XYZ file of C-alpha atoms in Angstrom:
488
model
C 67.478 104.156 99.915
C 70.357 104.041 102.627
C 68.050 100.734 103.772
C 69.035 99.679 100.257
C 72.842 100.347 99.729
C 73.458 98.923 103.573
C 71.627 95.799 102.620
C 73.756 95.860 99.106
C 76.921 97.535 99.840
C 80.134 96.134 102.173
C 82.395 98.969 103.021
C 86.109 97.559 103.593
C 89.481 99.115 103.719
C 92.421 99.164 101.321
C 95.552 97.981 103.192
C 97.807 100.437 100.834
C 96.273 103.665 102.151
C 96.645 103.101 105.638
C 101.020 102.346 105.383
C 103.687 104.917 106.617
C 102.926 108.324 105.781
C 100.443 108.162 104.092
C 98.325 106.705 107.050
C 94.912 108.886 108.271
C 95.613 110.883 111.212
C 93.212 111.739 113.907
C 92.191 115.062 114.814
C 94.115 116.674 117.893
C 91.603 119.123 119.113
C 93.073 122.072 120.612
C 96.101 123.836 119.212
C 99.528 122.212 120.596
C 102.638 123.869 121.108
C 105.922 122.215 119.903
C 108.393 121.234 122.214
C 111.272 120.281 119.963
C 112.339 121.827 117.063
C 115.676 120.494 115.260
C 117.857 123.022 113.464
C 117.366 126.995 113.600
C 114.296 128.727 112.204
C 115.966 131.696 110.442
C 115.785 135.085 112.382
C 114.321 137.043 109.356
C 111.437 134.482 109.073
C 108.202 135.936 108.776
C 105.226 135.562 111.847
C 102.687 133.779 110.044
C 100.960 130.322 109.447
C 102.006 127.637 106.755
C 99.006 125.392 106.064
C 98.716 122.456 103.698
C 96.069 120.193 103.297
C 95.699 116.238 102.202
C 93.378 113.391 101.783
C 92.586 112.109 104.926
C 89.688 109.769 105.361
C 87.420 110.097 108.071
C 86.379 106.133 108.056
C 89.923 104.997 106.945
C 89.034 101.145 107.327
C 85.698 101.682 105.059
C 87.645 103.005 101.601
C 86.257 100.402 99.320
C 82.705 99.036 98.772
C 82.299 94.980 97.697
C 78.301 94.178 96.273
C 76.637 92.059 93.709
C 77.904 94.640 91.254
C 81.804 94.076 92.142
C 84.444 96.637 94.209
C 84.850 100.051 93.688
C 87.389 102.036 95.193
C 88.682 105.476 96.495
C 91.837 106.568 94.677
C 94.750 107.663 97.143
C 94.278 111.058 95.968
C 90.356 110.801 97.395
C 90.162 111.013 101.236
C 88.645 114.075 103.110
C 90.530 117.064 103.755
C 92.354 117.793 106.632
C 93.951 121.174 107.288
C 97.479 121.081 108.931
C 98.828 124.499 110.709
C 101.824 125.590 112.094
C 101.842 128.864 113.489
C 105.181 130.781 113.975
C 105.203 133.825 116.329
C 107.390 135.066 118.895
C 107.630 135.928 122.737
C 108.272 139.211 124.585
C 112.025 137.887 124.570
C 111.912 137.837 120.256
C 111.833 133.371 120.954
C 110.608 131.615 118.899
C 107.045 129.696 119.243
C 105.914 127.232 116.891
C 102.314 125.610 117.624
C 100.163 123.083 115.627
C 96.567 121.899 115.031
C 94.461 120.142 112.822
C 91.003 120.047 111.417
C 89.038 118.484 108.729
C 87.408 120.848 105.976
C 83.132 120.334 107.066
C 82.451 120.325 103.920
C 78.899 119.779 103.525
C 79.201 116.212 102.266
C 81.942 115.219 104.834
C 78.631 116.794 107.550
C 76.811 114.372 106.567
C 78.727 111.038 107.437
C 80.433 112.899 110.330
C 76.805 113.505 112.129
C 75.808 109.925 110.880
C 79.241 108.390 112.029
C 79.683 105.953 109.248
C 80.875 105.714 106.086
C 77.792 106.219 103.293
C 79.434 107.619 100.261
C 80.497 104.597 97.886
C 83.624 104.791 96.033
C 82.988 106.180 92.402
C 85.962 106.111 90.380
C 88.007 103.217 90.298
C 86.779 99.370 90.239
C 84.470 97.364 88.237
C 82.701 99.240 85.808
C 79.338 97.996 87.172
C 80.266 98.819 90.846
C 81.016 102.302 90.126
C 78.341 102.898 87.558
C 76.318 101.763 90.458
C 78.033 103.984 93.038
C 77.280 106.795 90.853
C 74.208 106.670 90.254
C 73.582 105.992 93.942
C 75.748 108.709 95.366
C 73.559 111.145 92.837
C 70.201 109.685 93.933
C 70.966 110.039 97.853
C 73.266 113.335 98.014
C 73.241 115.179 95.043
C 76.587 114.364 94.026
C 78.469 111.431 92.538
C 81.469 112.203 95.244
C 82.083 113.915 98.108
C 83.707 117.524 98.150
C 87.512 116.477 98.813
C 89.010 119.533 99.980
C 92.161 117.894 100.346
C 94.215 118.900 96.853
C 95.653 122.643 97.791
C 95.043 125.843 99.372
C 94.765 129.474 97.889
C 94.595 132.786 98.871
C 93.293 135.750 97.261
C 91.449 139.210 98.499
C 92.799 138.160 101.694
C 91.097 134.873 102.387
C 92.241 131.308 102.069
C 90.023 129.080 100.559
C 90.609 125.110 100.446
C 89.887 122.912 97.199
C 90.213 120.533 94.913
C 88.836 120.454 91.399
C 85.368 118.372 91.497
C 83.777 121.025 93.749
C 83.731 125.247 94.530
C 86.299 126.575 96.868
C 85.715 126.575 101.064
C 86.923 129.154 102.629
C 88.643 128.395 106.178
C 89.507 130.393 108.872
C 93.375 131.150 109.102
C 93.132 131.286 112.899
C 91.681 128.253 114.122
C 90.808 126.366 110.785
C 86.864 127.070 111.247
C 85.220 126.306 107.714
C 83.441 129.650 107.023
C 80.335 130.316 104.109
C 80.496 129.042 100.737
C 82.487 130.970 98.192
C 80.945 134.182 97.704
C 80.815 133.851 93.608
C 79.137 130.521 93.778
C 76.200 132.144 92.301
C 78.348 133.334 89.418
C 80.830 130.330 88.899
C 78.082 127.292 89.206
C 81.095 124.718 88.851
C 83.645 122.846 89.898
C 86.899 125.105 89.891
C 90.500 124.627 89.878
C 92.851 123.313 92.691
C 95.098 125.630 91.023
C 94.343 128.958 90.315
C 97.194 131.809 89.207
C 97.367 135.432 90.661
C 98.815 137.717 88.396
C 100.983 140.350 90.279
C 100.674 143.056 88.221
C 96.870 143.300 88.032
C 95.895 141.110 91.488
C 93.464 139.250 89.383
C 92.901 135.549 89.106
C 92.347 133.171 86.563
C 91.162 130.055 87.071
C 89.311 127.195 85.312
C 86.808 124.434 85.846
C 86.945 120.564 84.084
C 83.303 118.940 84.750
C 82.079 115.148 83.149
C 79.229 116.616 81.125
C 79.225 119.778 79.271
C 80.392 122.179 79.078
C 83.505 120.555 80.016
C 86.520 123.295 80.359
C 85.244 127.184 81.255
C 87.769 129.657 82.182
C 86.936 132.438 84.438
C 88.546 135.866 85.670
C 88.247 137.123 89.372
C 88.615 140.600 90.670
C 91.400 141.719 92.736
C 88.925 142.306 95.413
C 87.524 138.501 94.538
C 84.109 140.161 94.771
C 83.602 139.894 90.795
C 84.109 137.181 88.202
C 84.489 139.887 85.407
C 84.907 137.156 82.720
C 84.203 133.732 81.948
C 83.918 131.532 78.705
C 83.380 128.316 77.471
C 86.432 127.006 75.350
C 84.220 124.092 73.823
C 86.257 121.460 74.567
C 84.978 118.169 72.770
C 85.934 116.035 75.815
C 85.723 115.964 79.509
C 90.003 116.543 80.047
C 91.187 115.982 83.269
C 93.403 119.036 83.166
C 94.707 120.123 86.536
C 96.471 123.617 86.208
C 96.843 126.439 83.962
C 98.980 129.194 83.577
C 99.417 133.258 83.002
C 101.545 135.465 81.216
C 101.417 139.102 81.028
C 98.889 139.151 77.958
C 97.621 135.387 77.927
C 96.089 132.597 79.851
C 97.953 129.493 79.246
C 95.579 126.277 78.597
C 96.871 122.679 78.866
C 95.297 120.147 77.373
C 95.953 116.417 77.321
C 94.593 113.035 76.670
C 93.473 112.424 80.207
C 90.007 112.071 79.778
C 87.130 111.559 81.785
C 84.142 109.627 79.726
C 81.242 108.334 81.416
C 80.270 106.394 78.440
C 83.097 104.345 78.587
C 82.064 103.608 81.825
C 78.967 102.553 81.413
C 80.407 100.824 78.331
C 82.818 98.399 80.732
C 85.448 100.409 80.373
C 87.569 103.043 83.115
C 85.478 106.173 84.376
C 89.231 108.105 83.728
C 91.761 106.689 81.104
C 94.627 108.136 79.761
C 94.815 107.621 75.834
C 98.318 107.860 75.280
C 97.950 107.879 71.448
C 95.643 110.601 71.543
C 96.799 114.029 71.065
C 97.956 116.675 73.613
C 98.359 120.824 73.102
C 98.837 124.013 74.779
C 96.412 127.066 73.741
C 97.998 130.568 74.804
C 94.583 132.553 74.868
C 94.137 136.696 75.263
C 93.720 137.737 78.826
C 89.646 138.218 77.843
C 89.669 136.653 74.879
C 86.766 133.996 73.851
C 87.129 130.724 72.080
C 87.994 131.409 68.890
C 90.738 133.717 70.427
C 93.073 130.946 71.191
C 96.086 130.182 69.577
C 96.116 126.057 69.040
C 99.825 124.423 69.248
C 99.841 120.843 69.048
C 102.728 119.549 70.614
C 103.978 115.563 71.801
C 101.581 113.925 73.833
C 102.303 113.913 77.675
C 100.627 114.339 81.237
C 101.579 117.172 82.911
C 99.953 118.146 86.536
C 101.606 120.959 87.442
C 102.501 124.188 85.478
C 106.251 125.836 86.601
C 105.703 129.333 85.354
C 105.272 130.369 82.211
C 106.077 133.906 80.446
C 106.382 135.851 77.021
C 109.857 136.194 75.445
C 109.639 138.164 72.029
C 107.610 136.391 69.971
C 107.595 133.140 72.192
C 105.062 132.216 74.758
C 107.437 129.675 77.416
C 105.903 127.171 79.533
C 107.436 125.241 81.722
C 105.912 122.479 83.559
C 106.541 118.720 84.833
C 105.985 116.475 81.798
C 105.576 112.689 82.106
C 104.481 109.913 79.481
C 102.035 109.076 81.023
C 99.473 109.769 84.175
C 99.665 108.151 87.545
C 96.223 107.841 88.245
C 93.909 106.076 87.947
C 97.052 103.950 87.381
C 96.803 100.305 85.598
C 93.942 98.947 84.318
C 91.269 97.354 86.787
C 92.662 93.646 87.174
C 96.394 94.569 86.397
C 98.830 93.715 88.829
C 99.382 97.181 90.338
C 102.641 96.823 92.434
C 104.116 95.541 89.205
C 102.882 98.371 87.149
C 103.698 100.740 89.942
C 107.390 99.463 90.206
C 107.870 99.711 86.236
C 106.144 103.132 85.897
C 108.088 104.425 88.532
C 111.928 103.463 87.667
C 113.453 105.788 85.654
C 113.938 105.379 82.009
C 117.169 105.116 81.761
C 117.334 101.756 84.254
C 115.362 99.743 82.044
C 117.936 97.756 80.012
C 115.636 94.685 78.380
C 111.818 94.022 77.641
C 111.365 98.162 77.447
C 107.410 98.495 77.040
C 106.608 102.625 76.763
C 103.919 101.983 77.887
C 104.634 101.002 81.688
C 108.114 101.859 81.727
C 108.614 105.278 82.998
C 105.571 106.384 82.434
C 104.807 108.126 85.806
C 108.510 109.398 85.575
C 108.069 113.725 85.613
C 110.770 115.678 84.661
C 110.874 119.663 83.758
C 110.050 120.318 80.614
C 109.486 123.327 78.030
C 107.471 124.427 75.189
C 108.750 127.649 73.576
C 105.224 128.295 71.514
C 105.853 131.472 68.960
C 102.953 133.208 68.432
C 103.580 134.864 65.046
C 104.911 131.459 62.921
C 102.989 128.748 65.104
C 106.274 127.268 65.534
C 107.056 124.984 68.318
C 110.139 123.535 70.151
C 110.328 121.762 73.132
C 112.023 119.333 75.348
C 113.420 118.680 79.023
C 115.747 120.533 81.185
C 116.709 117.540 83.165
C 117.860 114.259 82.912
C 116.632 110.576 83.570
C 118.063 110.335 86.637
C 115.744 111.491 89.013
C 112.054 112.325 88.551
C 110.760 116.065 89.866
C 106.833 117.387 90.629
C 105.531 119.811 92.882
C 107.452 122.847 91.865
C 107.530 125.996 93.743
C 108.692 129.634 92.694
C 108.571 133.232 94.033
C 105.120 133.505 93.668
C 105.839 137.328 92.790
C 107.327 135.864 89.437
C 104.332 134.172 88.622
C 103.373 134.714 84.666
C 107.340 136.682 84.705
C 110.523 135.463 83.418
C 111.902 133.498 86.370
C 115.644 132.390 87.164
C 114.662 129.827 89.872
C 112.513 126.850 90.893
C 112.150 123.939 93.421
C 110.729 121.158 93.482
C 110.318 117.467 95.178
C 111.888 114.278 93.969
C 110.990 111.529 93.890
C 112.259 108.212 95.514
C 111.821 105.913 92.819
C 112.242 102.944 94.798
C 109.730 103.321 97.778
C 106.983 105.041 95.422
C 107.478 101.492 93.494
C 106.846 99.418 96.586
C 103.803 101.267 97.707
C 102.481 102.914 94.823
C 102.206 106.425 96.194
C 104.089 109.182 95.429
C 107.317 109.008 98.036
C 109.663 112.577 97.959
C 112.998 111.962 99.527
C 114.957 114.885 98.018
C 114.050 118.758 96.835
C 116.119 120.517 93.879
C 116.788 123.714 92.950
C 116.356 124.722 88.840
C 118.405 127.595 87.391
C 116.984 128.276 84.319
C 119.397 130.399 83.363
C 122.484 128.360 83.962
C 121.945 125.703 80.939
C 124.890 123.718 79.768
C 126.372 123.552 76.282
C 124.439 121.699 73.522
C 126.897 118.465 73.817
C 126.116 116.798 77.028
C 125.775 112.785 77.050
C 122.296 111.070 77.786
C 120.320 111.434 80.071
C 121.789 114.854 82.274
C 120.372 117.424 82.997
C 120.308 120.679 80.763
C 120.508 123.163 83.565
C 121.892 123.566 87.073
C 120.449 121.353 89.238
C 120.825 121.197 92.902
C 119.737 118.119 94.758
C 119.367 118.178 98.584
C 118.669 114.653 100.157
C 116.523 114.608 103.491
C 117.517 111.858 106.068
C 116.799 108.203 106.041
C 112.237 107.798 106.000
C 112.264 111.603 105.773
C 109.849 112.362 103.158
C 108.411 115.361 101.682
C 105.095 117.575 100.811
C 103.816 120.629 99.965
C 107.216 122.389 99.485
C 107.312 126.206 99.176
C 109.277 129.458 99.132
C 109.082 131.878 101.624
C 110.341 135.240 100.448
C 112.801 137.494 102.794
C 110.798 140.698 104.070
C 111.916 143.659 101.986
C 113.754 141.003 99.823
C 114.148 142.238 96.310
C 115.751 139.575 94.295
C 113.481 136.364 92.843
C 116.224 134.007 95.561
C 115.997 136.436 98.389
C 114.116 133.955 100.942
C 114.464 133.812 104.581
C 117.611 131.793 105.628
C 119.948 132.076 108.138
């Protein structure tokens, strides 16, 4: 079989994954200290390590496959994991010392072409229908698995372990210290599915909630995990009649919060000619607010204007209202255009913001990839539902970050990245040159003009190629306000 796809398959690189920073990075080996550190880390900072992770592809030149069948090709969302730590500690004199290393995730699948050094899974989710519906079935035949386990979305941490993830596999847990990938999860035996890259911790209880989206049935369970993370103690099959590709969830003190949008994953259609994911923008979109241990026909349906949202803000119970709050565009930014579309045109429409586009508006191109906070108030008792942005068209906002001990509370405060229009158009990646910070409670009369924002926003610009990711707040030790993080 390998005999087969060598003789078939030509792996070759994609030119717009390998730019700026978004470029792979090599492993360093052992940990590093840093000798330069602009600005002042604040004295009340907490010891500790702040990870992230991203795609980073081990064969960075071999990221597309050419054959008989056409091109397929990885999405920039699809390279291996790499861990990045920086550790923070300090001398016998209280100094600061700030050290870094990396390591990929050895995930079982990224073993494989690491001990064969070369690149042997094909691309299986973008391209010509044919080439992926032959990379698929190829990938399954030789591994296993139609793709490799990414590892490269977001990092968790519950019963005091981190794990590493992203949502087409089961969590790897990694070792804080030196970035060692440890056993599989411990509940694989109990959650046989892919799971989350975002999971929510409810502070009150210590238990987590999480989901897993899969291309064949059942399509969307939802699970509950001990406190201890020793036990899923629930777990239930909402029936979903399509394969959504639904990337977060929420909590509340009494509900799970579902989101569910027209960003589907259909294997027919592949096989059919058409895109393995599409988004069907005339299709419908709703939130279900669901009992902490409720089953399917426990959740409460709202229908609500269609939209793509990634990433959940918080979301909480106010009287008779469920609020969510989240980063709602038109539209979803990958898989991006249609296979055969000129993407850096697409890319440089979907990425200006609304409100620039004076002639020839098409909705749907123009702002499509253009997120902006948004909320649903969803009232339980009438079914009611109102909804609609905090912020204007100015700038577009994703990522968002609260006080984690908030989570599934009413919260005052948020940040989150912005976007730089203009260089995300010229490369089509996501580029962040600025972070904001949301006070929800600070909201401006009802009469404002077009187009500004609802709330106080704060907007702090980084310096000139300074670009962001994987923002987060870092609460003050003993801090007891929500804003109480470590500053100077």
């Amino acid at each position: 079989m390998d005999a087969l796809v060598d003789s078939m398959f030509k792996f070759v690189e994609q030119p717009m994954l390998l730019q700026g920073n978004f470029a792979p990075v090599n492993e360093i080996g052992e940990t590093v200290v840093v000798p330069s550190i602009e600005g002042e880390i604040p004295k009340d900072f907490p010891e500790g390590v702040y990870i992230r992770n991203g795609p980073n592809p081990i064969f960075a030149d071999k990221t597309a496959a050419i054959s008989i069948f056409g091109k397929s090709t990885l999405l920039w969302f699809e390279g291996d994991g790499m861990l990045h730590a920086t550790y923070f500690s300090k001398d016998e004199r209280e100094n600061w010392v700030v050290t870094y290393k990396n390591r990929y995730v050895e995930a079982e699948t990224f073993m494989v072409e690491k001990e064969k050094k070369k690149a042997l899974f094909l691309p299986a989710t973008e391209g010509d229908s044919s080439a992926v519906v032959a990379a698929y079935i190829l990938n399954l035949l030789r591994f296993g698995k139609v793709n490799k386990d990414l590892n490269n979305t977001n990092l968790f941490k519950h019963a005091g372990k981190v794990y590493s993830i992203t949502e087409n596999h089961m969590p790897y847990e990694v070792d804080v210290s030196n970035l060692e990938t440890l056993n599989d999860w411990e509940l694989k035996d109990a959650w046989n599915r892919p799971f989350t890259s975002h999971p929510k911790v409810y502070m009150k209880t210590g238990e987590m909630v999480a989901m897993g989206i899969d291309a064949k049935k059942p399509y969307y369970v939802l699970g509950i995990i001990s406190a201890d993370g020793k036990k899923l103690i629930h777990k239930v099959d909402l029936k979903f009649e399509k394969s959504t590709l639904s990337h977060d969830l929420g909590v509340t003190e009494n509900y799970n919060i579902i989101i569910d949008y027209p960003l589907i994953i259909d294997v027919g259609r592949l096989i059919r000619g058409g895109s393995l994911i599409k988004y069907e923008r005339d299709q419908r979109a709703r939130i279900g607010v669901m009992p902490r241990y409720g089953d399917v026909e426990s959740v409460i349906w709202f229908s609500i204007k269609n939209h793509c949202t990634f990433h959940i803000i918080n979301s909480f119970e106010e009287g008779d209202e469920v609020v969510v709050i989240g980063c709602r565009a038109i539209g979803s930014i990958f898989p991006g255009p249609d296979h055969g579309t000129n993407k850096q045109e697409w890319f440089r429409r979907a990425f200006r913001p609304v409100s620039a586009v004076t002639e020839g508006f098409d909705p749907s191109v123009d702002g499509v990839v253009f997120p902006r906070p948004y909320e649903w108030r969803l009232n339980v008792k009438t079914g009611a539902v109102k909804e609609g942005y905090l912020t204007g068209t100015n700038f577009a906002m994703d990522f968002p970050t609260i006080n984690d001990t908030f989570m599934g509370m009413k919260n005052k405060y948020c940040y989150t990245q912005v976007l730089d229009s203009v260089q995300s158009s010229k490369t089509g990646l996501s580029a962040f040159n600025l972070f904001a910070k949301l006070y929800f409670e600070e909201r401006k009369k009802p009469v404002i003009k077009e187009g500004e924002d609802w709330i106080k926003v704060e907007y702090h610009v980084l310096e000139e190629n300074q670009f962001c990711s994987g923002l987060h707040f870092i609460p003050k030790p003993g801090g007891i306000d929500e804003d109480d993080g470590s500053h100077n």
